[in-house]
Short mmCIF file of C-alpha atoms and ligand atoms in Angstrom, two decimals:
data_model
loop_
_atom_site.label_atom_id
_atom_site.label_comp_id
_atom_site.label_asym_id
_atom_site.label_seq_id
_atom_site.Cartn_x
_atom_site.Cartn_y
_atom_site.Cartn_z
CA MET A 1 0.00 0.00 0.00
CA ASN A 2 1.37 3.38 -0.98
CA LEU A 3 0.27 6.91 -0.03
CA ALA A 4 0.25 9.56 -2.72
CA PRO A 5 -1.46 13.02 -2.90
CA CYS A 6 -4.94 13.31 -4.30
CA HIS A 7 -6.65 16.73 -4.68
CA VAL A 8 -10.34 17.34 -4.05
CA SER A 9 -11.54 20.93 -4.41
CA GLY A 10 -8.09 22.22 -3.65
CA THR A 11 -7.73 20.01 -0.53
CA GLN A 12 -4.92 17.50 -0.52
CA ILE A 13 -6.17 14.00 0.39
CA PRO A 14 -3.86 11.06 0.87
CA GLN A 15 -4.30 8.56 -1.95
CA THR A 16 -4.20 4.87 -1.27
CA ARG A 17 -2.61 2.73 -3.88
CA PHE A 18 -2.85 -1.07 -3.74
CA TYR A 19 -0.31 -3.48 -5.21
CA ILE A 20 -2.09 -6.78 -5.48
CA SER A 21 0.07 -9.83 -5.88
CA SER A 22 -1.40 -12.75 -7.67
CA SER A 23 -0.52 -15.18 -10.28
CA ALA A 24 -2.69 -13.36 -12.74
CA GLY A 25 -1.90 -9.93 -11.30
CA SER A 26 -0.73 -7.33 -13.70
CA ARG A 27 0.45 -3.75 -13.57
CA SER A 28 -2.58 -2.47 -15.46
CA THR A 29 -4.90 -3.87 -12.78
CA ASN A 30 -3.05 -1.94 -10.05
CA VAL A 31 -3.09 1.28 -12.07
CA HIS A 32 -6.80 0.99 -12.78
CA THR A 33 -7.58 0.51 -9.09
CA SER A 34 -5.46 3.52 -8.20
CA VAL A 35 -7.29 5.80 -10.70
CA VAL A 36 -10.67 4.65 -9.50
CA CYS A 37 -9.54 5.21 -5.92
CA CYS A 38 -8.64 8.82 -6.62
CA SER A 39 -11.85 9.62 -8.56
CA PHE A 40 -14.00 7.83 -6.09
CA SER A 41 -12.34 9.60 -3.14
CA GLN A 42 -13.02 12.88 -4.83
CA LEU A 43 -16.68 12.15 -5.35
CA ILE A 44 -17.86 10.32 -2.27
CA GLY A 45 -15.20 11.21 0.21
CA PHE A 46 -11.99 9.84 1.41
CA LYS A 47 -13.28 7.64 4.25
CA MET A 48 -15.95 5.80 2.28
CA ALA A 49 -13.52 5.13 -0.58
CA ASN A 50 -11.00 3.71 1.81
CA VAL A 51 -13.58 1.37 3.28
CA LEU A 52 -14.46 0.05 -0.14
CA LEU A 53 -10.85 -0.29 -1.16
CA LEU A 54 -10.01 -2.08 2.04
CA ALA A 55 -12.78 -4.53 1.27
CA ALA A 56 -11.33 -5.03 -2.17
CA PHE A 57 -7.91 -5.54 -0.65
CA LEU A 58 -9.20 -8.24 1.73
CA LEU A 59 -11.09 -9.91 -1.07
CA SER A 60 -7.94 -9.99 -3.13
CA PHE A 61 -6.20 -11.84 -0.29
CA SER A 62 -9.03 -14.24 0.34
CA SER A 63 -9.22 -14.99 -3.32
CA PRO A 64 -5.97 -13.94 -4.96
CA THR A 65 -6.90 -15.52 -8.21
CA LYS A 66 -10.04 -13.30 -8.45
CA ALA A 67 -8.20 -9.94 -8.00
CA GLN A 68 -8.89 -8.64 -11.51
CA ASP A 69 -12.60 -9.55 -11.29
CA THR A 70 -12.87 -7.87 -7.89
CA SER A 71 -11.37 -4.68 -9.32
CA ILE A 72 -13.97 -4.73 -12.10
CA VAL A 73 -16.80 -5.20 -9.57
CA ILE A 74 -15.54 -2.26 -7.52
CA SER A 75 -15.25 -0.17 -10.67
CA THR A 76 -18.87 -0.98 -11.59
CA ALA A 77 -20.07 -0.14 -8.07
CA ASN A 78 -18.17 3.13 -8.19
CA THR A 79 -19.76 4.03 -11.52
CA GLU A 80 -23.23 3.36 -10.15
CA ALA A 81 -22.46 5.45 -7.07
CA LEU A 82 -21.19 8.19 -9.34
CA GLU A 83 -24.33 8.06 -11.38
CA ARG A 84 -26.49 8.20 -8.25
CA GLN A 85 -24.50 11.10 -6.94
CA LEU A 86 -24.75 12.80 -10.29
CA ALA A 87 -28.51 12.31 -10.31
CA GLU A 88 -28.77 13.62 -6.76
CA ASN A 89 -26.62 16.61 -7.65
CA LYS A 90 -28.75 17.29 -10.68
CA GLU A 91 -31.91 17.08 -8.59
CA GLU A 92 -30.44 19.37 -5.96
CA THR A 93 -29.32 21.82 -8.63
CA GLY A 94 -32.83 21.85 -10.06
CA ARG A 95 -34.32 22.41 -6.63
CA LEU A 96 -31.90 25.26 -5.93
CA LYS A 97 -32.65 26.81 -9.30
CA ASN A 98 -36.36 26.73 -8.53
CA GLU A 99 -35.71 28.31 -5.16
CA VAL A 100 -33.58 31.03 -6.78
CA ASP A 101 -36.38 31.70 -9.28
CA ARG A 102 -38.94 31.90 -6.48
CA LEU A 103 -36.79 34.32 -4.48
CA SER A 104 -36.11 36.44 -7.58
CA SER A 105 -39.82 36.67 -8.21
CA LEU A 106 -40.40 37.64 -4.58
CA VAL A 107 -37.76 40.36 -4.82
CA GLU A 108 -39.40 41.71 -8.00
CA THR A 109 -42.77 41.78 -6.25
CA LEU A 110 -41.34 43.58 -3.23
CA LEU A 111 -39.56 46.14 -5.40
CA SER A 112 -42.79 46.78 -7.28
CA ARG A 113 -44.64 47.21 -3.98
CA VAL A 114 -41.99 49.67 -2.77
CA ASP A 115 -42.44 51.72 -5.96
CA SER A 116 -46.21 51.70 -5.51
CA LEU A 117 -45.98 52.80 -1.87
CA SER A 118 -43.54 55.57 -2.80
CA ALA A 119 -46.02 56.87 -5.38
CA GLU A 120 -48.87 56.73 -2.86
CA LEU A 121 -46.79 58.54 -0.28
CA SER A 122 -45.98 61.26 -2.77
CA GLY A 123 -49.69 61.67 -3.60
CA GLU A 124 -50.60 61.83 0.09
CA ARG A 125 -48.01 64.54 0.64
CA VAL A 126 -49.56 66.63 -2.17
CA ARG A 127 -53.07 66.12 -0.77
CA SER A 128 -51.88 66.99 2.69
CA ALA A 129 -50.34 70.23 1.43
CA GLN A 130 -53.56 71.14 -0.40
CA LEU A 131 -55.63 70.39 2.69
CA GLU A 132 -53.37 72.56 4.77
CA GLN A 133 -53.74 75.41 2.28
CA ASN A 134 -57.52 75.03 2.26
CA LEU A 135 -57.67 75.03 6.04
CA THR A 136 -55.48 78.10 6.24
CA ARG A 137 -57.69 79.91 3.72
CA ARG A 138 -60.82 78.82 5.58
CA VAL A 139 -59.45 80.11 8.88
CA GLN A 140 -58.62 83.42 7.26
CA GLU A 141 -62.16 83.68 5.85
CA LEU A 142 -63.67 82.93 9.24
CA GLU A 143 -61.48 85.56 10.85
CA VAL A 144 -62.67 88.13 8.29
CA ARG A 145 -66.28 87.12 8.90
CA LEU A 146 -65.84 87.37 12.61
CA GLN A 147 -64.49 90.88 12.26
CA THR A 148 -67.32 91.73 9.84
CA ARG A 149 -69.95 90.42 12.21
CA CYS A 150 -68.48 92.48 14.95
CA CYS A 151 -68.64 95.63 12.81
CA SER A 152 -71.96 94.84 11.11
CA GLU A 153 -73.67 94.86 14.49
CA MET A 154 -73.12 98.60 14.49
CA VAL A 155 -75.35 99.13 11.42
CA PRO A 156 -79.18 99.13 11.57
CA SER A 157 -81.07 95.84 11.94
CA PRO A 158 -78.18 93.40 11.69
CA GLN A 159 -79.63 90.87 14.14
CA GLY A 160 -80.00 87.38 12.82
CA ALA A 161 -76.91 87.72 10.70
CA GLU A 162 -75.69 84.29 9.75
CA THR A 163 -72.19 83.01 9.30
CA THR A 164 -73.12 81.25 6.06
CA ALA A 165 -72.64 82.70 2.61
CA ASN A 166 -75.92 84.54 2.99
CA PRO A 167 -75.60 88.04 1.47
CA ARG A 168 -76.83 89.61 4.68
CA VAL A 169 -73.24 89.23 5.93
CA THR A 170 -70.65 91.15 3.99
CA SER A 171 -67.06 92.20 4.22
CA THR A 172 -67.80 95.31 2.20
CA ALA A 173 -68.31 98.67 3.84
CA VAL A 174 -72.02 99.39 4.34
CA ALA A 175 -73.05 102.62 2.69
CA GLY A 176 -75.87 103.17 5.16
CA SER A 177 -73.87 102.44 8.29
CA SER A 178 -74.37 105.91 9.70
CA ARG A 179 -78.17 105.75 9.59
CA ASP A 180 -80.33 104.66 12.45
CA ALA A 181 -83.19 102.15 12.34
CA GLN A 182 -85.80 104.80 11.44
CA GLU A 183 -84.05 105.52 8.18
CA LEU A 184 -84.27 101.99 6.76
CA LYS A 185 -85.93 101.80 3.37
CA SER A 186 -87.69 99.04 1.52
CA ASP A 187 -85.43 99.15 -1.55
CA CYS A 188 -82.72 101.17 -3.27
CA ALA A 189 -85.17 103.39 -5.13
CA ALA A 190 -86.54 104.49 -1.74
CA TYR A 191 -83.01 105.29 -0.56
CA LYS A 192 -82.43 107.26 -3.76
CA ALA A 193 -85.67 109.14 -3.24
CA SER A 194 -84.58 110.01 0.32
CA GLY A 195 -81.42 111.60 -0.97
CA GLN A 196 -78.96 108.69 -0.80
CA THR A 197 -76.98 108.99 -4.01
CA THR A 198 -73.94 106.86 -3.21
CA SER A 199 -73.75 103.40 -4.70
CA GLY A 200 -73.01 100.74 -2.07
CA VAL A 201 -74.45 98.12 0.27
CA TYR A 202 -77.67 99.04 2.09
CA PRO A 203 -79.91 97.15 4.52
CA LEU A 204 -83.53 96.81 3.36
CA ASP A 205 -86.41 96.77 5.82
CA SER A 206 -88.61 94.85 3.40
CA LEU A 207 -86.35 91.84 3.83
CA PRO A 208 -85.54 89.65 6.85
CA SER A 209 -83.46 91.36 9.46
CA GLY A 210 -79.84 91.81 8.49
CA VAL A 211 -80.26 91.22 4.77
CA GLN A 212 -78.36 93.74 2.68
CA ALA A 213 -78.27 94.52 -1.02
CA TYR A 214 -76.08 96.56 -3.31
CA CYS A 215 -77.71 99.77 -4.51
CA ASP A 216 -76.66 101.12 -7.90
CA MET A 217 -77.33 104.83 -7.67
CA ASP A 218 -75.53 105.69 -10.92
CA THR A 219 -76.79 103.62 -13.85
CA ALA A 220 -79.80 104.74 -15.89
CA GLY A 221 -81.18 107.09 -13.24
CA GLY A 222 -80.01 105.04 -10.23
CA GLY A 223 -82.10 103.49 -7.48
CA TRP A 224 -81.47 99.94 -8.71
CA THR A 225 -81.54 97.08 -6.21
CA VAL A 226 -78.99 94.53 -7.41
CA VAL A 227 -80.23 90.96 -7.00
CA GLN A 228 -77.38 89.19 -8.82
CA ARG A 229 -73.81 90.00 -9.83
CA ARG A 230 -70.88 88.16 -11.38
CA GLN A 231 -67.60 89.90 -12.06
CA ASP A 232 -64.54 87.84 -11.12
CA GLY A 233 -65.55 84.26 -10.36
CA SER A 234 -64.75 84.65 -6.66
CA VAL A 235 -68.08 83.13 -5.60
CA PRO A 236 -69.17 79.71 -6.90
CA PHE A 237 -72.75 79.58 -8.19
CA ASN A 238 -73.10 75.80 -8.31
CA ARG A 239 -75.36 75.79 -5.27
CA THR A 240 -78.29 73.90 -3.81
CA TRP A 241 -81.95 74.86 -3.70
CA GLU A 242 -81.63 76.01 -0.09
CA GLU A 243 -78.64 78.21 -0.88
CA TYR A 244 -80.41 79.84 -3.82
CA LYS A 245 -83.43 80.29 -1.59
CA LEU A 246 -81.57 82.19 1.15
CA GLY A 247 -78.91 83.82 -1.01
CA PHE A 248 -75.14 83.65 -0.92
CA GLY A 249 -71.99 85.63 -1.64
CA ASP A 250 -71.03 89.21 -0.82
CA PRO A 251 -73.35 92.14 -1.72
CA GLY A 252 -70.23 94.21 -2.29
CA GLY A 253 -68.94 91.69 -4.83
CA GLU A 254 -70.46 88.61 -6.38
CA TYR A 255 -73.74 87.41 -4.92
CA TRP A 256 -77.26 86.11 -5.29
CA LEU A 257 -79.77 88.00 -3.14
CA GLY A 258 -81.85 84.88 -2.63
CA ASN A 259 -85.10 83.67 -4.21
CA GLU A 260 -87.06 84.33 -1.03
CA ASN A 261 -85.76 87.91 -0.84
CA ILE A 262 -86.38 88.52 -4.56
CA HIS A 263 -89.89 87.15 -4.06
CA LEU A 264 -90.52 89.50 -1.11
CA LEU A 265 -89.19 92.52 -3.00
CA THR A 266 -91.02 91.93 -6.27
CA ASN A 267 -94.36 91.23 -4.60
CA GLN A 268 -94.52 94.48 -2.66
CA LYS A 269 -94.97 96.51 -5.87
CA GLU A 270 -94.44 96.35 -9.63
CA TYR A 271 -90.81 96.00 -10.66
CA LEU A 272 -88.82 96.11 -13.84
CA LEU A 273 -85.60 94.17 -14.45
CA ARG A 274 -82.41 95.45 -15.99
CA VAL A 275 -79.73 92.98 -17.10
CA GLU A 276 -76.28 94.42 -17.76
CA LEU A 277 -73.63 92.45 -19.60
CA GLN A 278 -69.95 92.92 -20.41
CA ASP A 279 -67.70 90.73 -22.55
CA TRP A 280 -63.93 90.21 -22.39
CA GLU A 281 -63.32 92.77 -25.13
CA GLY A 282 -64.80 95.54 -22.97
CA ASN A 283 -68.12 95.76 -24.81
CA GLN A 284 -71.21 96.45 -22.74
CA THR A 285 -74.87 95.92 -23.44
CA PHE A 286 -78.16 95.59 -21.58
CA ALA A 287 -81.66 94.16 -21.65
CA GLU A 288 -84.67 95.51 -19.76
CA TYR A 289 -87.97 93.83 -18.99
CA SER A 290 -90.90 95.97 -17.96
CA THR A 291 -92.35 93.36 -15.62
CA PHE A 292 -90.40 91.13 -13.28
CA ARG A 293 -91.89 89.12 -10.44
CA VAL A 294 -90.98 85.89 -8.65
CA SER A 295 -93.61 83.71 -6.94
CA GLY A 296 -93.14 82.14 -3.52
CA GLU A 297 -91.44 78.86 -2.74
CA SER A 298 -94.74 76.94 -2.81
CA ASP A 299 -94.89 77.81 -6.52
CA GLY A 300 -91.22 76.96 -7.07
CA TYR A 301 -90.18 80.65 -7.23
CA ARG A 302 -91.81 80.83 -10.64
CA LEU A 303 -90.68 83.68 -12.91
CA HIS A 304 -93.08 86.21 -14.43
CA ILE A 305 -91.27 88.38 -16.96
CA SER A 306 -92.22 90.32 -20.08
CA GLY A 307 -91.71 93.54 -22.04
CA TYR A 308 -88.21 93.28 -23.49
CA SER A 309 -86.27 96.32 -24.64
CA GLY A 310 -82.54 97.01 -24.95
CA THR A 311 -79.46 96.24 -27.03
CA ALA A 312 -78.46 92.73 -25.84
CA GLY A 313 -81.22 90.78 -27.57
CA ASP A 314 -84.05 88.97 -25.84
CA SER A 315 -82.68 85.76 -24.36
CA MET A 316 -85.32 85.42 -21.64
CA THR A 317 -88.75 85.72 -23.24
CA GLY A 318 -88.03 84.38 -26.72
CA ARG A 319 -88.63 80.68 -27.29
CA PRO A 320 -87.87 78.67 -25.26
CA SER A 321 -88.91 81.34 -22.78
CA ASN A 322 -87.95 81.61 -19.14
CA ASN A 323 -91.28 83.28 -18.50
CA GLY A 324 -93.57 81.06 -16.45
CA GLN A 325 -90.82 78.63 -15.51
CA ARG A 326 -90.18 77.53 -11.95
CA PHE A 327 -86.69 77.81 -10.53
CA SER A 328 -84.43 74.75 -10.78
CA THR A 329 -81.19 73.86 -9.04
CA VAL A 330 -78.77 70.98 -9.23
CA ASP A 331 -80.74 69.21 -6.50
CA ARG A 332 -84.25 70.19 -7.66
CA ASP A 333 -85.37 69.73 -11.25
CA ASN A 334 -88.38 71.89 -12.13
CA ASP A 335 -87.40 72.49 -15.75
CA ALA A 336 -89.24 71.47 -18.93
CA SER A 337 -86.39 69.30 -20.16
CA SER A 338 -86.65 65.53 -19.92
CA GLY A 339 -83.40 65.65 -17.92
CA SER A 340 -81.99 68.24 -15.54
CA CYS A 341 -80.59 71.38 -17.18
CA SER A 342 -78.70 72.34 -14.02
CA GLN A 343 -77.05 68.96 -13.68
CA ARG A 344 -76.17 68.93 -17.37
CA TYR A 345 -75.00 72.54 -17.60
CA GLY A 346 -72.78 73.95 -14.87
CA GLN A 347 -74.87 73.05 -11.79
CA GLY A 348 -76.16 76.60 -11.35
CA GLY A 349 -79.72 77.62 -10.49
CA TRP A 350 -82.03 79.28 -13.06
CA TRP A 351 -85.55 79.44 -14.48
CA PHE A 352 -84.68 76.78 -17.04
CA ASN A 353 -87.09 75.82 -19.77
CA LYS A 354 -85.53 73.36 -22.26
CA CYS A 355 -83.02 74.68 -21.20
CA GLY A 356 -83.15 78.20 -22.70
CA TYR A 357 -80.99 81.01 -24.07
CA SER A 358 -80.01 82.78 -20.86
CA TYR A 359 -77.98 81.41 -17.97
CA LEU A 360 -76.46 84.18 -15.87
CA ASN A 361 -75.76 81.77 -12.99
CA GLY A 362 -73.65 79.38 -15.08
CA ARG A 363 -70.05 78.53 -14.32
CA TYR A 364 -67.57 81.42 -14.37
CA LEU A 365 -65.27 80.10 -17.09
CA GLY A 366 -63.15 83.18 -17.66
CA ASN A 367 -62.03 84.30 -21.11
CA CYS A 368 -62.34 81.25 -23.33
CA GLU A 369 -63.64 83.43 -26.18
CA ASN A 370 -65.97 81.46 -28.46
CA SER A 371 -64.54 78.09 -27.45
CA CYS A 372 -66.04 77.69 -23.97
CA PRO A 373 -67.79 74.42 -23.13
CA ALA A 374 -71.25 74.81 -24.67
CA VAL A 375 -74.00 76.14 -22.37
CA GLN A 376 -71.78 75.75 -19.29
CA GLY A 377 -70.69 79.34 -18.78
CA VAL A 378 -72.27 82.72 -17.99
CA LEU A 379 -74.54 83.00 -21.02
CA TRP A 380 -76.64 85.46 -22.93
CA HIS A 381 -77.14 83.59 -26.17
CA HIS A 382 -78.57 86.44 -28.24
CA TRP A 383 -75.49 88.58 -27.66
CA ARG A 384 -72.40 86.32 -27.62
CA GLY A 385 -73.82 82.83 -28.20
CA GLY A 386 -73.82 79.66 -26.13
CA SER A 387 -70.06 79.05 -26.22
CA TYR A 388 -69.02 82.44 -24.82
CA SER A 389 -68.81 82.97 -21.06
CA LEU A 390 -69.29 86.65 -20.18
CA LYS A 391 -66.87 88.64 -18.04
CA SER A 392 -69.41 90.44 -15.86
CA VAL A 393 -73.18 90.42 -15.54
CA SER A 394 -75.70 91.89 -13.12
CA MET A 395 -79.44 91.76 -12.57
CA LYS A 396 -81.00 94.76 -10.91
CA ILE A 397 -84.61 95.75 -10.24
CA ARG A 398 -86.45 99.00 -9.68
CA ALA A 399 -90.06 99.82 -9.02
CA SER A 400 -91.73 100.71 -12.27
CA1 LIG B 501 -86.49 68.22 -16.11
#
């Protein structure tokens, strides 16, 4: 037996070499056994190979004449062991490959999830910033209203002032703030007749306590009580029935006096309506109607209007006419259309027919020239068409 180096994965392992003496023994038999020994040691380990070789060695002594056959048997056994090991290695490799694939897929999924969460986080940050801005703006508005309420209580009949968008509360200076309760008038024409010639916000004793309106003392003889005004889009007009009923906005700026207040005013005497319009090119025009009256809520604030004159064209009493129509809002459909004109067109309130040629409470779209979304904006069809949203409009009434 001879020891010689045998290398397995860089580790030096002693190699056992057998010299088998027999009558039929030959050098080639010894060499073959030695090669197998080395390969086998490499594959299944040094100890196991030595056990097998020792067995072969003993067999060769017990049956010296069978030495060559024994070597062949060992060689066959080694080959089968190699094949088994190879198969096991192949199976293990396959299993490991599957595991690697599974882990790779898991990593991909996790990376995708991380990307998704990052995007969500970014969106939440934007929403949070917007919410903070809105809250800040809201707080500022409430502070202004609080100050206004404080100061409004110094003018005649302010009690009952609400903190909603009702036009009875305003941040604009009240023109009649120096008068006492005995000087209250029923409308702006009465103020004009009493010598008040300054345009501004006045309280009206014909309306619920605290309600104020803007009096135009300059246009066409003055004494006009403004019931609606749009001029900068600062006040949204997509409002509910209840909001249109009570009124909203700022009498010193954009506002709707309220259907109930318009009803009270126009049922105390005969009124005429003046509609003033301005486009984005600076052109101005107007329409007047010699009769203007609004029924009570039980009749849906129905409009009674007639007697057109003016330069704007008749977009209210031509067909389809607003005359005789009840008021409709986004949450109450009283129009003559099979659907809801308010829901379809800008969510504002109006005396829609099917749906009609006028819509002064439409969305404030700004200057989109003749390419505004059709029938969505502030419209007077007979002047600038249904795809032009006007820059400023106002509706004002005066006893006829
Ligand atoms: Ca309808």
